CSV table of C-alpha atoms in Angstrom, one decimal:
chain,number,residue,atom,x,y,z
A,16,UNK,CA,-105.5,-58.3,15.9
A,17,UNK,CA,-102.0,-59.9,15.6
A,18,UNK,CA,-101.0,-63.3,15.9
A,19,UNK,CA,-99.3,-62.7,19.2
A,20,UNK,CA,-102.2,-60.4,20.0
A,21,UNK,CA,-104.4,-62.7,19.7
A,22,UNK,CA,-102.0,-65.7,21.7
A,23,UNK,CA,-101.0,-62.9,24.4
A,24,UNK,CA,-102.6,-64.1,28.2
A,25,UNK,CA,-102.6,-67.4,26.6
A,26,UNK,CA,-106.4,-68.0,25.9
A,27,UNK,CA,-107.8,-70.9,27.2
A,28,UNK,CA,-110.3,-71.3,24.9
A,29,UNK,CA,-110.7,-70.6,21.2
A,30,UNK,CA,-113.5,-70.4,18.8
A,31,UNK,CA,-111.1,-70.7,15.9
A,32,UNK,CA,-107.2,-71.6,15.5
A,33,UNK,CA,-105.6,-68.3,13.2
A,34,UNK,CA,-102.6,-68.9,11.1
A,35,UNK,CA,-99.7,-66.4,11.2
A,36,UNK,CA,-97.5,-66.3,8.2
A,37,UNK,CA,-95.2,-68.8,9.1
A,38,UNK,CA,-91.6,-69.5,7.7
A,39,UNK,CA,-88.9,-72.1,8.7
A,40,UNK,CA,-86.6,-70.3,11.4
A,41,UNK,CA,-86.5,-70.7,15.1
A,42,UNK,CA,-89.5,-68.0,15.7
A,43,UNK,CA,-91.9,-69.6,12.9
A,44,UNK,CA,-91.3,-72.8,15.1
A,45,UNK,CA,-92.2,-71.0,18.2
A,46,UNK,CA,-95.6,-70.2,16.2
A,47,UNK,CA,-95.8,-73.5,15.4
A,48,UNK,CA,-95.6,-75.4,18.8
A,49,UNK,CA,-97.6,-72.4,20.5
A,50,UNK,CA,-100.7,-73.1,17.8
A,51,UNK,CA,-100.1,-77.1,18.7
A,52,UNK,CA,-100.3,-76.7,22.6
A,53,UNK,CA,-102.9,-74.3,22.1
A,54,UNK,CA,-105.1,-76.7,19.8
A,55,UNK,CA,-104.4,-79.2,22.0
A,56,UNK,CA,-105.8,-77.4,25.2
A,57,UNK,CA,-109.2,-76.9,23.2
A,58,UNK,CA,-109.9,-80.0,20.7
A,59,UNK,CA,-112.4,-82.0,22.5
A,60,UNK,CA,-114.8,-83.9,21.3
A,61,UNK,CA,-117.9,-82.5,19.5
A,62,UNK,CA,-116.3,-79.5,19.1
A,63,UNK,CA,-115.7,-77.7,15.8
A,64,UNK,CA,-112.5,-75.2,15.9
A,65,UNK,CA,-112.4,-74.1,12.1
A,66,UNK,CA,-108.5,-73.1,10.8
A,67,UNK,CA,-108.6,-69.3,9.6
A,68,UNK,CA,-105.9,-67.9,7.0
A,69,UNK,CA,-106.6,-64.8,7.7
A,70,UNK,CA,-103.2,-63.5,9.1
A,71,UNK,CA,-101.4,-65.8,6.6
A,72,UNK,CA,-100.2,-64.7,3.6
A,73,UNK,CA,-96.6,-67.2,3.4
A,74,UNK,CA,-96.4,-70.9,4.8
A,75,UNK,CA,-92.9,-72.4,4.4
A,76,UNK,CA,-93.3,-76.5,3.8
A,77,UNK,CA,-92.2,-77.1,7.6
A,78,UNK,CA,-95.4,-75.2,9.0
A,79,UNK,CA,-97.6,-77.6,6.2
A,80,UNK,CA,-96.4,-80.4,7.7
A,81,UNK,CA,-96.6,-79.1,11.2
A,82,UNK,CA,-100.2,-77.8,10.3
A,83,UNK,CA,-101.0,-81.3,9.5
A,84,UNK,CA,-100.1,-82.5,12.6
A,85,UNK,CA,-101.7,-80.2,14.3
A,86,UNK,CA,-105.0,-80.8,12.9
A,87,UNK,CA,-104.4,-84.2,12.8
A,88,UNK,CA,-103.8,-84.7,16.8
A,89,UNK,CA,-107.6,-82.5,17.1
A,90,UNK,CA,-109.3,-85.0,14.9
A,91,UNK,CA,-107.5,-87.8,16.7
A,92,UNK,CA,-109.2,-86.3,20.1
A,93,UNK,CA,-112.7,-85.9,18.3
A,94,UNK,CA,-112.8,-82.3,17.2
A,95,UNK,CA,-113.6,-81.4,13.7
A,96,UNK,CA,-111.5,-78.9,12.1
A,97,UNK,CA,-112.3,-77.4,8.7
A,98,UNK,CA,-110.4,-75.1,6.7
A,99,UNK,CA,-111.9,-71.9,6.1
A,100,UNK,CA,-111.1,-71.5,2.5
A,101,UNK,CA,-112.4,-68.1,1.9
A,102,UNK,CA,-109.8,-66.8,4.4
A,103,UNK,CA,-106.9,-68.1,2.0
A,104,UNK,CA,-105.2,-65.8,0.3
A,105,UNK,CA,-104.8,-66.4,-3.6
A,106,UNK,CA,-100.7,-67.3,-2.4
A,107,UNK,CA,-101.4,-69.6,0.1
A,108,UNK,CA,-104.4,-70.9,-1.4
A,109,UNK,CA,-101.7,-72.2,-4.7
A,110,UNK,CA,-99.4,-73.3,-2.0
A,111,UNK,CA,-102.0,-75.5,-0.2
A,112,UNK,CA,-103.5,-76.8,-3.5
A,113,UNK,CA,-99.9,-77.6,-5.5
A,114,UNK,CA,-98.3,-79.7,-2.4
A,115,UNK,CA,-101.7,-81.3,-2.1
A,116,UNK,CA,-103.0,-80.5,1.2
A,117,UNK,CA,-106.2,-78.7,0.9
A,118,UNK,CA,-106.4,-82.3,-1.1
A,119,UNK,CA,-105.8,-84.3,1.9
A,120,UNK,CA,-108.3,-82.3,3.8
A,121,UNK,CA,-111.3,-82.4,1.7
A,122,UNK,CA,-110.9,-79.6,-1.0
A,123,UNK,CA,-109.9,-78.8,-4.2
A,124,UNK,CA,-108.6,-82.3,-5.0
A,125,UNK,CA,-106.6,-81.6,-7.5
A,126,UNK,CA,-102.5,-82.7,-8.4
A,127,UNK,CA,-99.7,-80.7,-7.0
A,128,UNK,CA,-97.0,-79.0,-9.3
A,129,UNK,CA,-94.4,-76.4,-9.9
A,130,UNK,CA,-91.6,-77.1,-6.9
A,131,UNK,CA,-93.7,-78.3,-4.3
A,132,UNK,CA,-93.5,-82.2,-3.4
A,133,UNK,CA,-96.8,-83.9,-2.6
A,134,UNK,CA,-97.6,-83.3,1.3
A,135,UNK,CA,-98.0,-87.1,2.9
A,136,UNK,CA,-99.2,-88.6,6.5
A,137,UNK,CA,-98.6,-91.7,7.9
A,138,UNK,CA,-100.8,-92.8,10.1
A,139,UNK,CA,-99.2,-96.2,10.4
A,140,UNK,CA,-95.3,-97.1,9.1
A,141,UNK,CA,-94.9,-98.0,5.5
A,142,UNK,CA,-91.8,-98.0,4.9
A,143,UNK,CA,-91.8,-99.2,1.4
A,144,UNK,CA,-94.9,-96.8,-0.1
A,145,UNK,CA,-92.4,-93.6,2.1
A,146,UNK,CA,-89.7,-94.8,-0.1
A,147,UNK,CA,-91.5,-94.6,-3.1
A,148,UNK,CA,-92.7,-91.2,-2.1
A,149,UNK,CA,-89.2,-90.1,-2.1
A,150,UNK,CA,-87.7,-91.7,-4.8
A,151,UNK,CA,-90.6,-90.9,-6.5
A,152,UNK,CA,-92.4,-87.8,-5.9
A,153,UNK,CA,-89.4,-86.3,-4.0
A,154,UNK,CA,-85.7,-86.9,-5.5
A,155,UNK,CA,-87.4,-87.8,-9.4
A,156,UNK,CA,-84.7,-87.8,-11.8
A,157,UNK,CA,-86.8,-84.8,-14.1
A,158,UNK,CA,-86.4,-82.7,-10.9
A,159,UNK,CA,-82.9,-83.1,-10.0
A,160,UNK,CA,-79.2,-84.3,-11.2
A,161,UNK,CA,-78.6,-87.6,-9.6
A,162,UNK,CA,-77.7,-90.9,-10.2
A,163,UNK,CA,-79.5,-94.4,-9.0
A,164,UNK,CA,-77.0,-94.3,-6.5
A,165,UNK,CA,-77.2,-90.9,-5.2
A,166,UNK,CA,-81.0,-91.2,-5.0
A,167,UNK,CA,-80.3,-94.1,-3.2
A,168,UNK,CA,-78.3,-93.0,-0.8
A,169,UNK,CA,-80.7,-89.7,-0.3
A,170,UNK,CA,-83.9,-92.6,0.3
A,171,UNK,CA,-82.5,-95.1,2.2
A,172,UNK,CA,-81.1,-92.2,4.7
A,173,UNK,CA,-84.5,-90.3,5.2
A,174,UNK,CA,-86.3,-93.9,5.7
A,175,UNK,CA,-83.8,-95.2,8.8
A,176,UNK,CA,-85.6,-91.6,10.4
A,177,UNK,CA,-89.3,-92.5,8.7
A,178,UNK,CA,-88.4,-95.5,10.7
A,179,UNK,CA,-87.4,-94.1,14.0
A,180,UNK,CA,-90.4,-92.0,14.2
A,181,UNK,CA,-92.3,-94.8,14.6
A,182,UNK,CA,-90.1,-96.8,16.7
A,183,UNK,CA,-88.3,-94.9,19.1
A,184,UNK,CA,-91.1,-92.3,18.6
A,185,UNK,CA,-94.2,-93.8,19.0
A,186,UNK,CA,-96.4,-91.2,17.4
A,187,UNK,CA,-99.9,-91.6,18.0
A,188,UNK,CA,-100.7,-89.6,14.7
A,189,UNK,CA,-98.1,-90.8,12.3
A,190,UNK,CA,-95.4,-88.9,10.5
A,191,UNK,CA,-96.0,-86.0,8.4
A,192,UNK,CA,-93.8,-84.8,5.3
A,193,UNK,CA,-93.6,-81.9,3.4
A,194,UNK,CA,-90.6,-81.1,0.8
A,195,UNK,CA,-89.4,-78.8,-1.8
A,196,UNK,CA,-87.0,-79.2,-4.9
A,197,UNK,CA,-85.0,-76.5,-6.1
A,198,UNK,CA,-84.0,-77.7,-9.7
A,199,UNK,CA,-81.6,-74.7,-10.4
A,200,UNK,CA,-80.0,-75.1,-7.1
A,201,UNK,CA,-79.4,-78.8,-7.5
A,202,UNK,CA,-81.0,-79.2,-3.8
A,203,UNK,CA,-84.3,-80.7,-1.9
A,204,UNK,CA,-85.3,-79.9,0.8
A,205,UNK,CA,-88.0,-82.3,3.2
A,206,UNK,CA,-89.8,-81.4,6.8
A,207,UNK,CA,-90.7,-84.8,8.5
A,208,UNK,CA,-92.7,-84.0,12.0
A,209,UNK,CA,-93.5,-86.0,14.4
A,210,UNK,CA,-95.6,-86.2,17.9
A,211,UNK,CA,-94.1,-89.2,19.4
A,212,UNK,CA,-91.9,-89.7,22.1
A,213,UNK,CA,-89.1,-87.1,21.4
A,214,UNK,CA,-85.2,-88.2,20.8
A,215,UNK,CA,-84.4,-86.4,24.4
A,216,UNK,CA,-87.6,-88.4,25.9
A,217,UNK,CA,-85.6,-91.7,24.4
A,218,UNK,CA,-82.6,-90.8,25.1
A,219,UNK,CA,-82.9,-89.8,28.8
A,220,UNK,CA,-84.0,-93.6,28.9
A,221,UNK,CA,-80.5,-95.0,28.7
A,222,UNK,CA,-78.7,-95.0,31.6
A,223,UNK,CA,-76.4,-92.0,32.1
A,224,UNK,CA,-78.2,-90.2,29.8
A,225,UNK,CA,-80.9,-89.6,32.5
A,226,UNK,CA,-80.0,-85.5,32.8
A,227,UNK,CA,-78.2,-84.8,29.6
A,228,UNK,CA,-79.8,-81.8,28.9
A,229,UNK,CA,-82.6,-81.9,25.5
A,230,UNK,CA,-80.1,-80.2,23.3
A,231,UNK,CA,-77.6,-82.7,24.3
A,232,UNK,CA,-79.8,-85.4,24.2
A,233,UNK,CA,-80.4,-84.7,20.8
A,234,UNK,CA,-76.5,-84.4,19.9
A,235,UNK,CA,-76.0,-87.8,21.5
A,236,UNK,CA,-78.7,-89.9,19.1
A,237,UNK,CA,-76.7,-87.9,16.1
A,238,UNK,CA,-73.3,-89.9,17.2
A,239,UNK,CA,-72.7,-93.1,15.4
A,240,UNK,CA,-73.0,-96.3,17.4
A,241,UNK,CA,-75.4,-94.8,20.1
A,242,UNK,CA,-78.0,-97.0,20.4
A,243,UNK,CA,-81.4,-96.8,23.0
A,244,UNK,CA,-81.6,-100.5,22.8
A,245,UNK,CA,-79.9,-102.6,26.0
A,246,UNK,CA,-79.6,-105.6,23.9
A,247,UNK,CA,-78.7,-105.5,20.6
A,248,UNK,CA,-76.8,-103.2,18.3
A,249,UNK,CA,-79.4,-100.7,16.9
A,250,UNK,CA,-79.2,-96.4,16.4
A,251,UNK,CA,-81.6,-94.1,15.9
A,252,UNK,CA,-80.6,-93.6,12.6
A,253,UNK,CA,-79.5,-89.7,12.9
A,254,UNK,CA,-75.9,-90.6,12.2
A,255,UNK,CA,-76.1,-91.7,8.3
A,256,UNK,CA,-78.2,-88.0,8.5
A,257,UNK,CA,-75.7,-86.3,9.5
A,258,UNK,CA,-73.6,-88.2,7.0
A,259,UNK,CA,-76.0,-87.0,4.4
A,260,UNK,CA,-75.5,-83.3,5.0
A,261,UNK,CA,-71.5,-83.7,5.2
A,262,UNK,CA,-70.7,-81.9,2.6
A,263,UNK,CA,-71.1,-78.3,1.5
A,264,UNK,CA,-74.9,-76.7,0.8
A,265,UNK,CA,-76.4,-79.4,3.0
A,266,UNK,CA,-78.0,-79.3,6.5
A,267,UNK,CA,-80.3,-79.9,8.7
A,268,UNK,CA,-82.3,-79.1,12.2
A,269,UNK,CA,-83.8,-81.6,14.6
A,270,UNK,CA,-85.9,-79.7,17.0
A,271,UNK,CA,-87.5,-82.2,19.8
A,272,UNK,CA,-88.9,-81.0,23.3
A,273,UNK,CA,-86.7,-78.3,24.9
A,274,UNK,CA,-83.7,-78.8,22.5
A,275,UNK,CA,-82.3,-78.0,18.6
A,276,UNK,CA,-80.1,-78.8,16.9
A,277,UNK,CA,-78.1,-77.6,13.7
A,278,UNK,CA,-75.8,-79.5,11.7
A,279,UNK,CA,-74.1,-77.7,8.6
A,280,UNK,CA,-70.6,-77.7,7.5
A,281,UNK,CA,-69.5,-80.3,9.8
A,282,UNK,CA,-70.3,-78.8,12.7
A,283,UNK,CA,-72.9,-79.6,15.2
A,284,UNK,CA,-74.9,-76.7,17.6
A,285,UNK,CA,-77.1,-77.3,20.0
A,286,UNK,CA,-79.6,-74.6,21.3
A,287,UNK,CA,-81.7,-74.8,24.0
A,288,UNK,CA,-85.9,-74.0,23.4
A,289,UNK,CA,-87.7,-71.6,25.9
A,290,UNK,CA,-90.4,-73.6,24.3
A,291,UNK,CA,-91.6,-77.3,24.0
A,292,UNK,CA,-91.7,-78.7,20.6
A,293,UNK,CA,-94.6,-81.3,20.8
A,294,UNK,CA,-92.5,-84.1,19.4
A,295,UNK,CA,-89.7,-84.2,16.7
A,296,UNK,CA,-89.5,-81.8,13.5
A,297,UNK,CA,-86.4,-82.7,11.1
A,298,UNK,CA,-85.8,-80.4,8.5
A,299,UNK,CA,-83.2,-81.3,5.6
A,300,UNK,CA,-82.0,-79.7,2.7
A,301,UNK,CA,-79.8,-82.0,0.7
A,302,UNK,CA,-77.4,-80.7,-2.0
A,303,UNK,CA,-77.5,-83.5,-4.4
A,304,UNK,CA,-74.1,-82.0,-6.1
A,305,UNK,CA,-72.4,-82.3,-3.4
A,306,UNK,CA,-73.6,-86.3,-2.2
A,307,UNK,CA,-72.8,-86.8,-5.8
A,308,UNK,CA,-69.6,-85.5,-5.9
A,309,UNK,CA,-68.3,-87.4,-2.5
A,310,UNK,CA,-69.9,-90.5,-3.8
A,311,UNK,CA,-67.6,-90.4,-6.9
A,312,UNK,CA,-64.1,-89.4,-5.5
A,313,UNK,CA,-64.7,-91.5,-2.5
A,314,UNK,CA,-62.5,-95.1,-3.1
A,315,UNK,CA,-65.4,-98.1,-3.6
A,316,UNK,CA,-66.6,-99.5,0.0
A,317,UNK,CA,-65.5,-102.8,0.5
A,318,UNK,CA,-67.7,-105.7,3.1
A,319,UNK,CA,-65.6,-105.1,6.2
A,320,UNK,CA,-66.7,-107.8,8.6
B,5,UNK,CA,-71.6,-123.2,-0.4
B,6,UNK,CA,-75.5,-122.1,-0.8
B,7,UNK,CA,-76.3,-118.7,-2.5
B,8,UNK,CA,-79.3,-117.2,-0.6
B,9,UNK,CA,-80.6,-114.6,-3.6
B,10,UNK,CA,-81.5,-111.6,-0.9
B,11,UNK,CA,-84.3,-110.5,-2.9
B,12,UNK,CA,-86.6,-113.5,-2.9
B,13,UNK,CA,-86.5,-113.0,1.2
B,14,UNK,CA,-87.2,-109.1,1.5
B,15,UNK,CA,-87.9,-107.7,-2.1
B,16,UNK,CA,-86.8,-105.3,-3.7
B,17,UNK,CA,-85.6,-103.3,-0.7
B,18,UNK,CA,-84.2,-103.8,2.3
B,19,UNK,CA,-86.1,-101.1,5.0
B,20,UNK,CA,-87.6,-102.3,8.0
B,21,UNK,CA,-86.6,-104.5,11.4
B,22,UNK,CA,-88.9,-107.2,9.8
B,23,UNK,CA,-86.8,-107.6,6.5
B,24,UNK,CA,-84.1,-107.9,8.7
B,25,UNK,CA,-85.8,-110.6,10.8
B,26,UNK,CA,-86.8,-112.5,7.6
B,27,UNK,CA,-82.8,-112.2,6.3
B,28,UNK,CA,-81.4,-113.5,10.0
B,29,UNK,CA,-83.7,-116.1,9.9
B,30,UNK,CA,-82.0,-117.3,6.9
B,31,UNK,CA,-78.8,-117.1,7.5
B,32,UNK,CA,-78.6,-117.6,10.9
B,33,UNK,CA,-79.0,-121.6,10.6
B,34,UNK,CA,-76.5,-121.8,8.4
B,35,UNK,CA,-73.5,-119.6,10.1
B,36,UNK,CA,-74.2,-121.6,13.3
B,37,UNK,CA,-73.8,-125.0,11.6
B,38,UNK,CA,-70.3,-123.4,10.4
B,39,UNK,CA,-71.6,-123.6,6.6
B,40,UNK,CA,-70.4,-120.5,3.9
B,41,UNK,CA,-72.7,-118.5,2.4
B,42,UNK,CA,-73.0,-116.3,-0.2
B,43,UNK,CA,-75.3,-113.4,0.1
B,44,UNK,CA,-76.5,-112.0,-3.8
B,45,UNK,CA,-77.9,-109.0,-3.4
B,46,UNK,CA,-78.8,-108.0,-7.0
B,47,UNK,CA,-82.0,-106.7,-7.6
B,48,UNK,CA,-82.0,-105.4,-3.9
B,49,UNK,CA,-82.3,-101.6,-4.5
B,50,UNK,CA,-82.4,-99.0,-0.9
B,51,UNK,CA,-81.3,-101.1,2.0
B,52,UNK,CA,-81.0,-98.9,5.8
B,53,UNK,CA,-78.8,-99.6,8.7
B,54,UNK,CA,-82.1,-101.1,10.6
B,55,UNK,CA,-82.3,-103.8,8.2
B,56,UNK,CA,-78.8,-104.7,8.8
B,57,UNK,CA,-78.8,-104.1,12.3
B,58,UNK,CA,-81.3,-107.0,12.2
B,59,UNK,CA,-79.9,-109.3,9.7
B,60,UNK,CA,-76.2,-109.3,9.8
B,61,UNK,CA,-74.8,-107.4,12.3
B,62,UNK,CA,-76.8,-109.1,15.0
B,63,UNK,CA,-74.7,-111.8,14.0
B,64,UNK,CA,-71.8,-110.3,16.0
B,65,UNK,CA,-73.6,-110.8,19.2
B,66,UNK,CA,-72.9,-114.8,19.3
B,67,UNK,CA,-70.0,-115.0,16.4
B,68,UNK,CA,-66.7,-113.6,16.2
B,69,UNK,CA,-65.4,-111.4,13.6
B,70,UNK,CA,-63.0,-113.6,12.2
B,71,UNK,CA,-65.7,-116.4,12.3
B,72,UNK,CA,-67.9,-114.1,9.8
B,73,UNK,CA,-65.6,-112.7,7.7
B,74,UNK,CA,-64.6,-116.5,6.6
B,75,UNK,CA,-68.1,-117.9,6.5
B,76,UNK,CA,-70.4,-115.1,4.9
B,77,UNK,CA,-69.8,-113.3,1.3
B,78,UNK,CA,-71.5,-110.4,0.0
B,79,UNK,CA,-72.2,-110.0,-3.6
B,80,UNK,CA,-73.8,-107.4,-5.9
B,81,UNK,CA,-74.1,-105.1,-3.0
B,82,UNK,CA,-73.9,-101.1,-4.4
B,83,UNK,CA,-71.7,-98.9,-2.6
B,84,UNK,CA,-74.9,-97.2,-0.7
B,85,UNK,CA,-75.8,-100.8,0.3
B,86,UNK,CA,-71.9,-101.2,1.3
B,87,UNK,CA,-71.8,-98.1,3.2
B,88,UNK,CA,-74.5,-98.8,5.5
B,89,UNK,CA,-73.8,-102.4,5.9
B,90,UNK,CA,-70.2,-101.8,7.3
B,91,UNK,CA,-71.9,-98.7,9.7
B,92,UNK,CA,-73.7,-101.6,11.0
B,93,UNK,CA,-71.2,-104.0,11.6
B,94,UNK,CA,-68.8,-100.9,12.6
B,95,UNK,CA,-71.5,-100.1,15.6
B,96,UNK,CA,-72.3,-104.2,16.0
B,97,UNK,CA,-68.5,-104.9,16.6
B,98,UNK,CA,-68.3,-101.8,19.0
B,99,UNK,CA,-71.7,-102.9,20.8
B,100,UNK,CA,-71.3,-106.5,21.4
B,101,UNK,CA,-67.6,-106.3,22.5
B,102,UNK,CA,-68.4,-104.2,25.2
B,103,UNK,CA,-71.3,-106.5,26.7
């Protein structure tokens, strides 16, 4: 039985949660928020839902970190969800081990390697040990090209979201992160998720904003000096982002809710969801030659009070 | 004019709304009684537009531009540190002039 065989009628209740293969496009996130509101209609308390691999033979780092989430949100309602190791297959099984998830969930505790960047939650905001990850574990100057200053900008970029996600976003479970590194590419790439309030549920907030559509919504909290906050000066952080992926070989996607968004090349799209994405997924890939190159040719900031 | 060395008030890193806090708390005082002030920040590595959203920018809610700019200098700031301090005053100036 397929995936979508197995989802069609939209089963109330499940015994166990199957994993399709999942990739990073716009139907792999479909998968992904269909197996969250579908978890999330079962875990109860005293309940054990186990996690079968059985359809699974490919898991892109966004669907780790979503699969994280998901499991964590059941635990946070009382279920008790163990991983079914025997349905992993040898690929996934690697996967799961190297970026140290079947780690974080009581198995084969062992250190990641090869591309894959250590998988991490948050339950609660540290800002300074999520910086370390990333400067650290993440951007490491034996894994990629760049400069203090480069790495710096990368860090202090992806932290103003960490940030956001758990003040503008509330989550209840924390923040979960996946990456990548590409060494011959001279990119990274990192999926942060999520389950707060949603950019569009924060940005309907602000007056005017009240029926901007969650595609728009999302486009709005991208624009430098838009701020949620009545009183004093203070973004959500998207705009150094989309700063970040300027330049050529860099982008990102921000689905929250009902709404996506894409920004690559200097351009911004926006694309409404025939789904609900149960909080925020940001997904980056950072060319560091490029960062690196604008860095250099660009003439030395100077304090401008 | 007093130096306040910005890393023996957040560390090493400037992230959050609260090393912001700590920072304004500092300074604050001291551009109110109309005193210059350098702010070092060597040693002070990542640094995000929240933390000076908190600590310097929010100055621009009660303090004119001109007021600043002749009572506060930055030092040893790297150009990563420089690019999101003047996106916060950029959005601060923007912000507070239109409440």
């Amino acid at each position: 039985m397929s995936f979508w065989q197995r989802l069609s009628g939209r089963p109330e209740k499940i015994s166990r949660l199957y994993i399709p293969r999942l990739n990073d496009g716009l139907p792999d996130v479909r998968k992904m928020a269909q197996l969250y509101w579908l978890m999330e209609r079962n875990a109860k308390g005293n309940l054990t839902i186990p996690v079968d691999f059985t359809d699974c033979d490919f898991l892109r780092p966004p669907a780790v970190a979503m699969l994280g989430g998901i499991i964590g949100m059941a635990e946070a309602r009382g279920a008790k969800v163990p991983l079914l190791r025997p349905t992993l297959k040898p690929q996934v099984h690697e996967a799961l081990r190297n970026n140290g998830f079947l780690a974080a969930h009581g198995i084969d505790a062992q250190p990641y390697a090869n591309n894959a960047v250590a998988y991490r939650h948050d339950a609660a905001v540290d800002a300074r040990a999520y910086a370390a990850f990333l400067r650290d574990e993440w951007i490491t100057p034996n894994w990629i090209n760049v400069g203090r200053e480069v790495r710096q900008e990368i860090v202090q970029s992806v932290v103003e979201i960490y940030n956001n996600a758990f003040e503008h976003g509330k989550s209840r479970i924390g923040v979960f992160t996946v990456g990548q590194r590409f060494p011959t590419l001279d990119e990274v790439s990192l999926a942060v998720v999520d389950f707060g309030a949603t950019i569009p549920g924060t940005v309907h907030g602000v007056r005017g904003n009240e029926r901007l559509p969650d595609q728009e919504a999302i486009a709005w909290a991208l624009k430098s000096g838009n701020t949620s906050r009545p009183n004093i000066s203070r973004g959500l952080g998207f705009d150094v982002l989309v700063d970040l992926v300027s330049g050529p070989g860099s982008h990102m996607e921000i689905y929250s809710r009902r709404g996506m968004v894409k920004v690559k090349d200097g351009r911004i799209d926006r694309l409404p969801l025939d789904f609900e994405f149960p909080g925020t997924m940001l997904l980056i890939d950072v060319n560091a030659a490029t960062i690196r190159h604008k860095l250099l040719t660009a003439p030395k900031p100077q304090v401008n009070f | 004019m007093d130096t306040i060395a910005v890393k023996t008030i957040v560390g090493p890193e400037g992230l959050t709304l609260e090393d912001g806090e700590r920072l304004y708390g500092a300074i604050r005082p001291k551009i109110q009684a109309g005193e210059e002030l350098i702010l070092d920040f060597a040693g002070v590595g990542e640094v995000t537009t929240a933390f000076f959203n908190m600590s310097i920018a929010r100055l621009y809610a009660d303090f004119a531009s001109e007021y600043l700019r002749e009572l506060l200098h930055v030092v040893n700031l790297n150009t990563p540190g420089t690019r999101a301090l003047n996106r916060s005053v950029e959005n601060a100036r923007s912000f507070y002039r239109k409440k």
